[in-house]
């Protein structure tokens, strides 16, 4: 099998390319100069926005490759055309939860036998460190580990990209649940607000993905996304907003007990979200372990000028 050299342009297939992160990964791969393929699934039907998005990728130079998770041979044919496969399948309970579907992709990659690297859908908390997670949110990590185990059992070269909260869901809303925009008057602070959390703009996550996919330094490794200026406490994030607006928000400090008090009364998707927030903001699961320079994306790729949260929040002012 020919090795892909770092810096060499490679052929990459993005699965889930019309999703929130997937579309950004497609754009980043194109910008990086990689020959970019996007899986076009017949299940897209008459979803006009997704069809138009796929066509916009085609205009930019991407190749559309037909394939369906209900047709194994179509997946085998699709992955045979590329060197690297990146999955951006959704894994959150309040949207489509498709993590287990990747097992079919693993089988196709295994049969094709020619893929030099697979990046499964990870990008958030490291599932290998979340064995203690609360149900039903624990399902996400269990399924991601099932996919990892299948990848490694099949001997497929891989990279796992993990470690940060997407700014669209955790930054712009100052980490408030049920909204994606900043509160105007008052804000809930989790615990004492001093647990360190990591935030990343999804465009930057996509750029790191495009850099990582053919880098020999990241082969069969977990790469953590920890932009130094975006390692912030909840209070520090709120204070950035207050400085930008010149207004001080009324703060309610929510204890762990109160945060989880009525979790069983919530719908499943809400329960999962509460559990994830608890692990991030009360336990500090993103920052309770050290990471070496050779495992951290912003150190590996200093040329990526990542967006700091003070820059990110300006659009909301």
PDB file of C-alpha atoms in Angstrom:
ATOM      1  CA  UNK A   1       0.000   0.000   0.000  1.00  0.00           C
ATOM      2  CA  UNK A   2       1.430   3.363  -1.026  1.00  0.00           C
ATOM      3  CA  UNK A   3       1.970   5.764   1.891  1.00  0.00           C
ATOM      4  CA  UNK A   4       0.409   9.207   1.666  1.00  0.00           C
ATOM      5  CA  UNK A   5       3.049  11.816   2.402  1.00  0.00           C
ATOM      6  CA  UNK A   6       2.250  14.797   4.606  1.00  0.00           C
ATOM      7  CA  UNK A   7       1.596  17.869   2.476  1.00  0.00           C
ATOM      8  CA  UNK A   8       0.728  15.724  -0.527  1.00  0.00           C
ATOM      9  CA  UNK A   9      -2.776  16.314  -1.810  1.00  0.00           C
ATOM     10  CA  UNK A  10      -4.943  13.307  -1.271  1.00  0.00           C
ATOM     11  CA  UNK A  11      -8.328  11.964  -2.314  1.00  0.00           C
ATOM     12  CA  UNK A  12     -10.821  12.276   0.526  1.00  0.00           C
ATOM     13  CA  UNK A  13     -14.452  11.166   0.802  1.00  0.00           C
ATOM     14  CA  UNK A  14     -16.642  13.091   3.239  1.00  0.00           C
ATOM     15  CA  UNK A  15     -19.655  11.187   4.551  1.00  0.00           C
ATOM     16  CA  UNK A  16     -22.330  13.404   6.067  1.00  0.00           C
ATOM     17  CA  UNK A  17     -21.135  16.296   3.950  1.00  0.00           C
ATOM     18  CA  UNK A  18     -24.407  18.232   4.071  1.00  0.00           C
ATOM     19  CA  UNK A  19     -24.467  18.417   7.874  1.00  0.00           C
ATOM     20  CA  UNK A  20     -23.430  21.318  10.066  1.00  0.00           C
ATOM     21  CA  UNK A  21     -19.816  20.164  10.451  1.00  0.00           C
ATOM     22  CA  UNK A  22     -19.675  18.031   7.306  1.00  0.00           C
ATOM     23  CA  UNK A  23     -20.236  20.946   4.953  1.00  0.00           C
ATOM     24  CA  UNK A  24     -17.384  22.780   6.656  1.00  0.00           C
ATOM     25  CA  UNK A  25     -15.093  19.776   6.315  1.00  0.00           C
ATOM     26  CA  UNK A  26     -15.870  19.613   2.582  1.00  0.00           C
ATOM     27  CA  UNK A  27     -14.987  23.301   2.209  1.00  0.00           C
ATOM     28  CA  UNK A  28     -11.811  22.913   4.269  1.00  0.00           C
ATOM     29  CA  UNK A  29     -10.645  19.919   2.234  1.00  0.00           C
ATOM     30  CA  UNK A  30     -11.232  21.835  -0.989  1.00  0.00           C
ATOM     31  CA  UNK A  31      -9.353  24.847   0.413  1.00  0.00           C
ATOM     32  CA  UNK A  32      -6.472  22.576   1.420  1.00  0.00           C
ATOM     33  CA  UNK A  33      -6.276  21.419  -2.212  1.00  0.00           C
ATOM     34  CA  UNK A  34      -7.354  17.830  -1.595  1.00  0.00           C
ATOM     35  CA  UNK A  35      -9.300  16.019  -4.291  1.00  0.00           C
ATOM     36  CA  UNK A  36     -12.610  16.018  -2.451  1.00  0.00           C
ATOM     37  CA  UNK A  37     -15.493  13.582  -2.862  1.00  0.00           C
ATOM     38  CA  UNK A  38     -18.864  13.856  -1.104  1.00  0.00           C
ATOM     39  CA  UNK A  39     -21.195  10.906  -0.564  1.00  0.00           C
ATOM     40  CA  UNK A  40     -24.564  11.602  -2.194  1.00  0.00           C
ATOM     41  CA  UNK A  41     -27.191   9.343  -0.664  1.00  0.00           C
ATOM     42  CA  UNK A  42     -30.423   8.576  -2.560  1.00  0.00           C
ATOM     43  CA  UNK A  43     -32.272   8.978   0.755  1.00  0.00           C
ATOM     44  CA  UNK A  44     -31.814  12.729   0.311  1.00  0.00           C
ATOM     45  CA  UNK A  45     -35.006  12.578  -1.753  1.00  0.00           C
ATOM     46  CA  UNK A  46     -36.530  16.017  -2.313  1.00  0.00           C
ATOM     47  CA  UNK A  47     -34.565  17.823   0.393  1.00  0.00           C
ATOM     48  CA  UNK A  48     -33.948  20.883  -1.759  1.00  0.00           C
ATOM     49  CA  UNK A  49     -31.421  22.572   0.525  1.00  0.00           C
ATOM     50  CA  UNK A  50     -29.205  19.480   0.700  1.00  0.00           C
ATOM     51  CA  UNK A  51     -29.367  18.928  -3.062  1.00  0.00           C
ATOM     52  CA  UNK A  52     -28.450  22.548  -3.695  1.00  0.00           C
ATOM     53  CA  UNK A  53     -25.608  22.324  -1.177  1.00  0.00           C
ATOM     54  CA  UNK A  54     -24.210  19.251  -2.936  1.00  0.00           C
ATOM     55  CA  UNK A  55     -24.400  21.047  -6.272  1.00  0.00           C
ATOM     56  CA  UNK A  56     -22.591  24.046  -4.775  1.00  0.00           C
ATOM     57  CA  UNK A  57     -19.774  21.693  -3.727  1.00  0.00           C
ATOM     58  CA  UNK A  58     -19.657  20.359  -7.271  1.00  0.00           C
ATOM     59  CA  UNK A  59     -19.278  23.884  -8.646  1.00  0.00           C
ATOM     60  CA  UNK A  60     -16.307  24.346  -6.327  1.00  0.00           C
ATOM     61  CA  UNK A  61     -14.636  21.227  -7.723  1.00  0.00           C
ATOM     62  CA  UNK A  62     -15.870  18.429  -5.470  1.00  0.00           C
ATOM     63  CA  UNK A  63     -16.956  15.087  -6.902  1.00  0.00           C
ATOM     64  CA  UNK A  64     -20.349  13.679  -5.927  1.00  0.00           C
ATOM     65  CA  UNK A  65     -20.321   9.915  -5.349  1.00  0.00           C
ATOM     66  CA  UNK A  66     -23.574   7.989  -4.995  1.00  0.00           C
ATOM     67  CA  UNK A  67     -23.840   5.511  -2.160  1.00  0.00           C
ATOM     68  CA  UNK A  68     -26.343   4.273   0.392  1.00  0.00           C
ATOM     69  CA  UNK A  69     -26.032   2.686   3.826  1.00  0.00           C
ATOM     70  CA  UNK A  70     -28.684   0.233   2.701  1.00  0.00           C
ATOM     71  CA  UNK A  71     -26.519  -0.860  -0.253  1.00  0.00           C
ATOM     72  CA  UNK A  72     -23.196  -2.302   0.911  1.00  0.00           C
ATOM     73  CA  UNK A  73     -21.643  -2.591  -2.548  1.00  0.00           C
ATOM     74  CA  UNK A  74     -22.391   1.061  -3.305  1.00  0.00           C
ATOM     75  CA  UNK A  75     -20.405   2.033  -0.189  1.00  0.00           C
ATOM     76  CA  UNK A  76     -17.541  -0.263  -1.185  1.00  0.00           C
ATOM     77  CA  UNK A  77     -17.477   1.344  -4.644  1.00  0.00           C
ATOM     78  CA  UNK A  78     -17.496   4.822  -3.114  1.00  0.00           C
ATOM     79  CA  UNK A  79     -14.616   4.281  -0.685  1.00  0.00           C
ATOM     80  CA  UNK A  80     -12.517   2.501  -3.328  1.00  0.00           C
ATOM     81  CA  UNK A  81     -12.235   5.853  -5.133  1.00  0.00           C
ATOM     82  CA  UNK A  82     -10.360   7.599  -2.333  1.00  0.00           C
ATOM     83  CA  UNK A  83      -7.370   7.423   0.025  1.00  0.00           C
ATOM     84  CA  UNK A  84      -9.083   8.808   3.130  1.00  0.00           C
ATOM     85  CA  UNK A  85     -12.637   8.682   4.485  1.00  0.00           C
ATOM     86  CA  UNK A  86     -13.973  11.278   6.926  1.00  0.00           C
ATOM     87  CA  UNK A  87     -17.305  10.730   8.634  1.00  0.00           C
ATOM     88  CA  UNK A  88     -19.308  13.667   9.979  1.00  0.00           C
ATOM     89  CA  UNK A  89     -22.433  11.703  10.856  1.00  0.00           C
ATOM     90  CA  UNK A  90     -24.555  13.395  13.507  1.00  0.00           C
ATOM     91  CA  UNK A  91     -24.357  12.007  17.029  1.00  0.00           C
ATOM     92  CA  UNK A  92     -26.581  14.300  19.076  1.00  0.00           C
ATOM     93  CA  UNK A  93     -29.937  13.172  20.414  1.00  0.00           C
ATOM     94  CA  UNK A  94     -31.910  16.286  19.505  1.00  0.00           C
ATOM     95  CA  UNK A  95     -31.033  15.889  15.819  1.00  0.00           C
ATOM     96  CA  UNK A  96     -30.392  12.732  13.828  1.00  0.00           C
ATOM     97  CA  UNK A  97     -28.433  10.202  15.870  1.00  0.00           C
ATOM     98  CA  UNK A  98     -26.511   8.164  13.309  1.00  0.00           C
ATOM     99  CA  UNK A  99     -23.298   7.067  15.030  1.00  0.00           C
ATOM    100  CA  UNK A 100     -23.990   3.279  14.722  1.00  0.00           C
ATOM    101  CA  UNK A 101     -24.532   3.612  10.958  1.00  0.00           C
ATOM    102  CA  UNK A 102     -20.769   4.068  10.668  1.00  0.00           C
ATOM    103  CA  UNK A 103     -20.352   0.338  11.342  1.00  0.00           C
ATOM    104  CA  UNK A 104     -21.584  -0.214   7.787  1.00  0.00           C
ATOM    105  CA  UNK A 105     -18.942   2.222   6.590  1.00  0.00           C
ATOM    106  CA  UNK A 106     -16.284   0.303   8.507  1.00  0.00           C
ATOM    107  CA  UNK A 107     -17.377  -2.913   6.767  1.00  0.00           C
ATOM    108  CA  UNK A 108     -17.162  -1.212   3.365  1.00  0.00           C
ATOM    109  CA  UNK A 109     -13.693   0.176   4.101  1.00  0.00           C
ATOM    110  CA  UNK A 110     -12.571  -3.242   5.317  1.00  0.00           C
ATOM    111  CA  UNK A 111     -13.779  -4.927   2.121  1.00  0.00           C
ATOM    112  CA  UNK A 112     -12.305  -2.238  -0.145  1.00  0.00           C
ATOM    113  CA  UNK A 113      -8.907  -2.714   1.489  1.00  0.00           C
ATOM    114  CA  UNK A 114      -7.427   0.398  -0.077  1.00  0.00           C
ATOM    115  CA  UNK A 115      -8.318   3.216   2.331  1.00  0.00           C
ATOM    116  CA  UNK A 116      -5.222   4.646   4.019  1.00  0.00           C
ATOM    117  CA  UNK A 117      -7.001   6.527   6.814  1.00  0.00           C
ATOM    118  CA  UNK A 118     -10.456   6.727   8.396  1.00  0.00           C
ATOM    119  CA  UNK A 119     -11.604   9.582  10.614  1.00  0.00           C
ATOM    120  CA  UNK A 120     -14.885   8.547  12.269  1.00  0.00           C
ATOM    121  CA  UNK A 121     -17.384  11.054  13.638  1.00  0.00           C
ATOM    122  CA  UNK A 122     -15.944  12.134  16.990  1.00  0.00           C
ATOM    123  CA  UNK A 123     -14.974  15.828  17.449  1.00  0.00           C
ATOM    124  CA  UNK A 124     -16.389  16.289  20.989  1.00  0.00           C
ATOM    125  CA  UNK A 125     -15.666  14.573  24.304  1.00  0.00           C
ATOM    126  CA  UNK A 126     -13.167  11.708  24.097  1.00  0.00           C
ATOM    127  CA  UNK A 127     -15.401   8.610  24.330  1.00  0.00           C
ATOM    128  CA  UNK A 128     -12.536   6.509  25.694  1.00  0.00           C
ATOM    129  CA  UNK A 129     -12.599   8.701  28.829  1.00  0.00           C
ATOM    130  CA  UNK A 130     -16.386   8.675  29.263  1.00  0.00           C
ATOM    131  CA  UNK A 131     -17.058   5.177  30.563  1.00  0.00           C
ATOM    132  CA  UNK A 132     -18.658   6.729  33.647  1.00  0.00           C
ATOM    133  CA  UNK A 133     -21.089   8.924  31.671  1.00  0.00           C
ATOM    134  CA  UNK A 134     -24.709   9.176  32.768  1.00  0.00           C
ATOM    135  CA  UNK A 135     -27.436   7.556  30.665  1.00  0.00           C
ATOM    136  CA  UNK A 136     -29.021   8.236  28.274  1.00  0.00           C
ATOM    137  CA  UNK A 137     -26.183  10.524  27.101  1.00  0.00           C
ATOM    138  CA  UNK A 138     -23.739   7.681  27.688  1.00  0.00           C
ATOM    139  CA  UNK A 139     -25.183   5.999  24.593  1.00  0.00           C
ATOM    140  CA  UNK A 140     -23.241   8.405  22.371  1.00  0.00           C
ATOM    141  CA  UNK A 141     -19.904   7.405  23.894  1.00  0.00           C
ATOM    142  CA  UNK A 142     -20.724   3.695  23.937  1.00  0.00           C
ATOM    143  CA  UNK A 143     -21.608   3.801  20.254  1.00  0.00           C
ATOM    144  CA  UNK A 144     -18.477   5.768  19.361  1.00  0.00           C
ATOM    145  CA  UNK A 145     -16.387   3.191  21.211  1.00  0.00           C
ATOM    146  CA  UNK A 146     -18.176   0.418  19.329  1.00  0.00           C
ATOM    147  CA  UNK A 147     -17.156   2.107  16.078  1.00  0.00           C
ATOM    148  CA  UNK A 148     -13.580   2.544  17.311  1.00  0.00           C
ATOM    149  CA  UNK A 149     -13.374  -1.114  18.320  1.00  0.00           C
ATOM    150  CA  UNK A 150     -14.624  -2.166  14.878  1.00  0.00           C
ATOM    151  CA  UNK A 151     -12.073   0.083  13.159  1.00  0.00           C
ATOM    152  CA  UNK A 152      -9.191  -1.287  15.200  1.00  0.00           C
ATOM    153  CA  UNK A 153     -10.358  -4.920  14.942  1.00  0.00           C
ATOM    154  CA  UNK A 154     -10.377  -4.503  11.154  1.00  0.00           C
ATOM    155  CA  UNK A 155      -6.862  -3.023  11.210  1.00  0.00           C
ATOM    156  CA  UNK A 156      -7.995   0.188   9.502  1.00  0.00           C
ATOM    157  CA  UNK A 157      -5.538   3.100   9.869  1.00  0.00           C
ATOM    158  CA  UNK A 158      -7.317   5.897  11.703  1.00  0.00           C
ATOM    159  CA  UNK A 159      -7.233   9.241  13.480  1.00  0.00           C
ATOM    160  CA  UNK A 160      -9.630  10.300  16.231  1.00  0.00           C
ATOM    161  CA  UNK A 161     -10.172  14.068  16.470  1.00  0.00           C
ATOM    162  CA  UNK A 162     -11.700  15.083  19.801  1.00  0.00           C
ATOM    163  CA  UNK A 163     -11.684  17.488  22.685  1.00  0.00           C
ATOM    164  CA  UNK A 164     -13.763  20.646  22.332  1.00  0.00           C
ATOM    165  CA  UNK A 165     -17.249  22.151  22.532  1.00  0.00           C
ATOM    166  CA  UNK A 166     -18.557  23.571  19.276  1.00  0.00           C
ATOM    167  CA  UNK A 167     -18.943  27.324  19.665  1.00  0.00           C
ATOM    168  CA  UNK A 168     -22.290  27.312  17.856  1.00  0.00           C
ATOM    169  CA  UNK A 169     -23.827  25.206  20.641  1.00  0.00           C
ATOM    170  CA  UNK A 170     -21.778  26.274  23.669  1.00  0.00           C
ATOM    171  CA  UNK A 171     -20.178  29.657  22.909  1.00  0.00           C
ATOM    172  CA  UNK A 172     -22.645  32.008  21.270  1.00  0.00           C
ATOM    173  CA  UNK A 173     -25.297  31.209  23.878  1.00  0.00           C
ATOM    174  CA  UNK A 174     -22.847  31.583  26.795  1.00  0.00           C
ATOM    175  CA  UNK A 175     -23.481  27.870  27.407  1.00  0.00           C
ATOM    176  CA  UNK A 176     -27.180  28.309  28.148  1.00  0.00           C
ATOM    177  CA  UNK A 177     -29.407  25.382  27.230  1.00  0.00           C
ATOM    178  CA  UNK A 178     -32.345  25.782  24.849  1.00  0.00           C
ATOM    179  CA  UNK A 179     -30.949  28.715  22.870  1.00  0.00           C
ATOM    180  CA  UNK A 180     -28.118  29.512  20.449  1.00  0.00           C
ATOM    181  CA  UNK A 181     -27.885  33.265  21.149  1.00  0.00           C
ATOM    182  CA  UNK A 182     -26.606  35.142  24.222  1.00  0.00           C
ATOM    183  CA  UNK A 183     -29.024  35.943  27.063  1.00  0.00           C
ATOM    184  CA  UNK A 184     -29.899  39.614  27.412  1.00  0.00           C
ATOM    185  CA  UNK A 185     -30.356  40.038  31.172  1.00  0.00           C
ATOM    186  CA  UNK A 186     -29.455  36.972  33.231  1.00  0.00           C
ATOM    187  CA  UNK A 187     -27.289  33.905  32.884  1.00  0.00           C
ATOM    188  CA  UNK A 188     -27.036  30.549  34.673  1.00  0.00           C
ATOM    189  CA  UNK A 189     -23.514  29.756  35.866  1.00  0.00           C
ATOM    190  CA  UNK A 190     -22.761  26.077  36.386  1.00  0.00           C
ATOM    191  CA  UNK A 191     -21.271  25.364  39.807  1.00  0.00           C
ATOM    192  CA  UNK A 192     -18.849  28.123  40.755  1.00  0.00           C
ATOM    193  CA  UNK A 193     -18.158  28.788  37.058  1.00  0.00           C
ATOM    194  CA  UNK A 194     -14.441  28.047  37.416  1.00  0.00           C
ATOM    195  CA  UNK A 195     -14.129  24.695  35.651  1.00  0.00           C
ATOM    196  CA  UNK A 196     -12.039  24.958  32.487  1.00  0.00           C
ATOM    197  CA  UNK A 197     -13.871  24.233  29.220  1.00  0.00           C
ATOM    198  CA  UNK A 198     -12.571  24.196  25.622  1.00  0.00           C
ATOM    199  CA  UNK A 199     -14.389  25.951  22.785  1.00  0.00           C
ATOM    200  CA  UNK A 200     -13.778  25.764  19.036  1.00  0.00           C
ATOM    201  CA  UNK A 201     -15.355  27.355  15.992  1.00  0.00           C
ATOM    202  CA  UNK A 202     -16.655  24.566  13.732  1.00  0.00           C
ATOM    203  CA  UNK A 203     -14.806  26.101  10.787  1.00  0.00           C
ATOM    204  CA  UNK A 204     -11.566  25.662  12.712  1.00  0.00           C
ATOM    205  CA  UNK A 205     -12.432  22.065  13.612  1.00  0.00           C
ATOM    206  CA  UNK A 206     -12.920  21.461   9.896  1.00  0.00           C
ATOM    207  CA  UNK A 207      -9.563  23.046   9.081  1.00  0.00           C
ATOM    208  CA  UNK A 208      -7.797  20.834  11.624  1.00  0.00           C
ATOM    209  CA  UNK A 209      -9.560  17.820  10.122  1.00  0.00           C
ATOM    210  CA  UNK A 210      -8.313  18.693   6.640  1.00  0.00           C
ATOM    211  CA  UNK A 211      -4.755  19.105   7.991  1.00  0.00           C
ATOM    212  CA  UNK A 212      -4.837  15.877   9.999  1.00  0.00           C
ATOM    213  CA  UNK A 213      -6.179  13.423   7.445  1.00  0.00           C
ATOM    214  CA  UNK A 214      -2.885  12.649   5.699  1.00  0.00           C
ATOM    215  CA  UNK A 215      -0.377  13.680   8.359  1.00  0.00           C
ATOM    216  CA  UNK A 216       1.825  10.687   9.328  1.00  0.00           C
ATOM    217  CA  UNK A 217       2.247  12.209  12.813  1.00  0.00           C
ATOM    218  CA  UNK A 218      -1.437  11.566  13.529  1.00  0.00           C
ATOM    219  CA  UNK A 219      -1.659   8.025  12.174  1.00  0.00           C
ATOM    220  CA  UNK A 220      -3.492   5.742  14.625  1.00  0.00           C
ATOM    221  CA  UNK A 221      -3.552   8.502  17.237  1.00  0.00           C
ATOM    222  CA  UNK A 222      -6.079  10.611  19.102  1.00  0.00           C
ATOM    223  CA  UNK A 223      -5.634  14.309  18.321  1.00  0.00           C
ATOM    224  CA  UNK A 224      -7.084  16.782  20.816  1.00  0.00           C
ATOM    225  CA  UNK A 225      -8.324  20.201  19.713  1.00  0.00           C
ATOM    226  CA  UNK A 226      -7.270  22.586  22.507  1.00  0.00           C
ATOM    227  CA  UNK A 227      -6.736  26.116  21.162  1.00  0.00           C
ATOM    228  CA  UNK A 228      -4.885  27.776  24.057  1.00  0.00           C
ATOM    229  CA  UNK A 229      -6.831  31.051  24.029  1.00  0.00           C
ATOM    230  CA  UNK A 230     -10.127  29.150  23.991  1.00  0.00           C
ATOM    231  CA  UNK A 231      -9.538  27.183  27.198  1.00  0.00           C
ATOM    232  CA  UNK A 232     -11.875  29.205  29.372  1.00  0.00           C
ATOM    233  CA  UNK A 233     -14.004  28.860  32.458  1.00  0.00           C
ATOM    234  CA  UNK A 234     -17.735  29.469  32.165  1.00  0.00           C
ATOM    235  CA  UNK A 235     -17.292  32.734  34.045  1.00  0.00           C
ATOM    236  CA  UNK A 236     -14.498  33.842  31.724  1.00  0.00           C
ATOM    237  CA  UNK A 237     -16.733  33.223  28.697  1.00  0.00           C
ATOM    238  CA  UNK A 238     -19.505  35.317  30.255  1.00  0.00           C
ATOM    239  CA  UNK A 239     -17.034  38.061  31.163  1.00  0.00           C
ATOM    240  CA  UNK A 240     -15.864  38.252  27.547  1.00  0.00           C
ATOM    241  CA  UNK A 241     -19.481  38.914  26.546  1.00  0.00           C
ATOM    242  CA  UNK A 242     -19.941  41.492  29.284  1.00  0.00           C
ATOM    243  CA  UNK A 243     -16.808  43.323  28.145  1.00  0.00           C
ATOM    244  CA  UNK A 244     -18.004  43.330  24.536  1.00  0.00           C
ATOM    245  CA  UNK A 245     -21.461  44.676  25.440  1.00  0.00           C
ATOM    246  CA  UNK A 246     -20.555  46.863  28.395  1.00  0.00           C
ATOM    247  CA  UNK A 247     -23.405  45.227  30.341  1.00  0.00           C
ATOM    248  CA  UNK A 248     -23.191  43.015  33.422  1.00  0.00           C
ATOM    249  CA  UNK A 249     -25.565  40.042  33.422  1.00  0.00           C
ATOM    250  CA  UNK A 250     -27.406  38.905  36.525  1.00  0.00           C
ATOM    251  CA  UNK A 251     -25.840  35.578  37.498  1.00  0.00           C
ATOM    252  CA  UNK A 252     -27.528  32.550  39.062  1.00  0.00           C
ATOM    253  CA  UNK A 253     -25.068  29.954  40.343  1.00  0.00           C
ATOM    254  CA  UNK A 254     -26.561  26.497  39.813  1.00  0.00           C
ATOM    255  CA  UNK A 255     -25.306  23.688  42.047  1.00  0.00           C
ATOM    256  CA  UNK A 256     -24.760  20.206  40.624  1.00  0.00           C
ATOM    257  CA  UNK A 257     -27.660  18.953  42.743  1.00  0.00           C
ATOM    258  CA  UNK A 258     -30.054  21.578  41.384  1.00  0.00           C
ATOM    259  CA  UNK A 259     -28.815  21.104  37.815  1.00  0.00           C
ATOM    260  CA  UNK A 260     -29.714  17.403  37.873  1.00  0.00           C
ATOM    261  CA  UNK A 261     -32.691  17.623  40.250  1.00  0.00           C
ATOM    262  CA  UNK A 262     -35.489  17.017  37.726  1.00  0.00           C
ATOM    263  CA  UNK A 263     -33.509  15.265  34.982  1.00  0.00           C
ATOM    264  CA  UNK A 264     -35.764  12.180  35.041  1.00  0.00           C
ATOM    265  CA  UNK A 265     -38.794  14.338  34.208  1.00  0.00           C
ATOM    266  CA  UNK A 266     -37.248  15.559  30.951  1.00  0.00           C
ATOM    267  CA  UNK A 267     -37.507  14.063  27.476  1.00  0.00           C
ATOM    268  CA  UNK A 268     -34.705  11.685  26.475  1.00  0.00           C
ATOM    269  CA  UNK A 269     -32.888  14.227  24.273  1.00  0.00           C
ATOM    270  CA  UNK A 270     -32.950  16.783  27.107  1.00  0.00           C
ATOM    271  CA  UNK A 271     -31.695  14.197  29.591  1.00  0.00           C
ATOM    272  CA  UNK A 272     -28.775  13.394  27.296  1.00  0.00           C
ATOM    273  CA  UNK A 273     -27.939  17.087  26.962  1.00  0.00           C
ATOM    274  CA  UNK A 274     -28.063  17.663  30.711  1.00  0.00           C
ATOM    275  CA  UNK A 275     -25.722  14.734  31.261  1.00  0.00           C
ATOM    276  CA  UNK A 276     -23.219  16.044  28.731  1.00  0.00           C
ATOM    277  CA  UNK A 277     -23.352  19.561  30.216  1.00  0.00           C
ATOM    278  CA  UNK A 278     -22.783  18.071  33.671  1.00  0.00           C
ATOM    279  CA  UNK A 279     -19.674  16.185  32.572  1.00  0.00           C
ATOM    280  CA  UNK A 280     -18.275  19.277  30.837  1.00  0.00           C
ATOM    281  CA  UNK A 281     -19.093  22.073  33.308  1.00  0.00           C
ATOM    282  CA  UNK A 282     -19.131  20.285  36.658  1.00  0.00           C
ATOM    283  CA  UNK A 283     -16.641  17.442  36.185  1.00  0.00           C
ATOM    284  CA  UNK A 284     -14.350  19.219  33.697  1.00  0.00           C
ATOM    285  CA  UNK A 285     -14.070  16.159  31.449  1.00  0.00           C
ATOM    286  CA  UNK A 286     -12.451  18.136  28.632  1.00  0.00           C
ATOM    287  CA  UNK A 287      -9.572  19.496  30.702  1.00  0.00           C
ATOM    288  CA  UNK A 288      -8.986  17.011  33.523  1.00  0.00           C
ATOM    289  CA  UNK A 289      -6.109  15.327  31.676  1.00  0.00           C
ATOM    290  CA  UNK A 290      -2.859  16.436  30.093  1.00  0.00           C
ATOM    291  CA  UNK A 291      -2.160  16.356  26.369  1.00  0.00           C
ATOM    292  CA  UNK A 292       1.279  16.395  24.737  1.00  0.00           C
ATOM    293  CA  UNK A 293       2.217  18.918  22.046  1.00  0.00           C
ATOM    294  CA  UNK A 294       2.334  16.139  19.471  1.00  0.00           C
ATOM    295  CA  UNK A 295      -1.298  15.280  20.261  1.00  0.00           C
ATOM    296  CA  UNK A 296      -2.756  18.793  20.181  1.00  0.00           C
ATOM    297  CA  UNK A 297      -4.095  20.237  16.932  1.00  0.00           C
ATOM    298  CA  UNK A 298      -3.228  23.921  17.394  1.00  0.00           C
ATOM    299  CA  UNK A 299       0.374  22.938  18.235  1.00  0.00           C
ATOM    300  CA  UNK A 300       0.604  20.546  15.280  1.00  0.00           C
ATOM    301  CA  UNK A 301      -0.865  23.123  12.893  1.00  0.00           C
ATOM    302  CA  UNK A 302       0.083  26.629  14.105  1.00  0.00           C
ATOM    303  CA  UNK A 303      -0.683  27.974  10.626  1.00  0.00           C
ATOM    304  CA  UNK A 304      -4.405  27.598  11.372  1.00  0.00           C
ATOM    305  CA  UNK A 305      -5.352  30.982  12.839  1.00  0.00           C
ATOM    306  CA  UNK A 306      -8.199  29.801  15.003  1.00  0.00           C
ATOM    307  CA  UNK A 307     -11.059  32.048  16.051  1.00  0.00           C
ATOM    308  CA  UNK A 308     -10.896  33.223  19.656  1.00  0.00           C
ATOM    309  CA  UNK A 309     -14.141  33.468  21.583  1.00  0.00           C
ATOM    310  CA  UNK A 310     -13.942  37.256  21.884  1.00  0.00           C
ATOM    311  CA  UNK A 311     -13.840  37.383  18.073  1.00  0.00           C
ATOM    312  CA  UNK A 312     -16.580  34.782  17.766  1.00  0.00           C
ATOM    313  CA  UNK A 313     -18.983  36.611  20.079  1.00  0.00           C
ATOM    314  CA  UNK A 314     -18.638  39.976  18.282  1.00  0.00           C
ATOM    315  CA  UNK A 315     -21.192  38.927  15.653  1.00  0.00           C
ATOM    316  CA  UNK A 316     -23.864  38.762  18.371  1.00  0.00           C
ATOM    317  CA  UNK A 317     -23.271  42.303  19.679  1.00  0.00           C
TER     318      UNK A 317
END
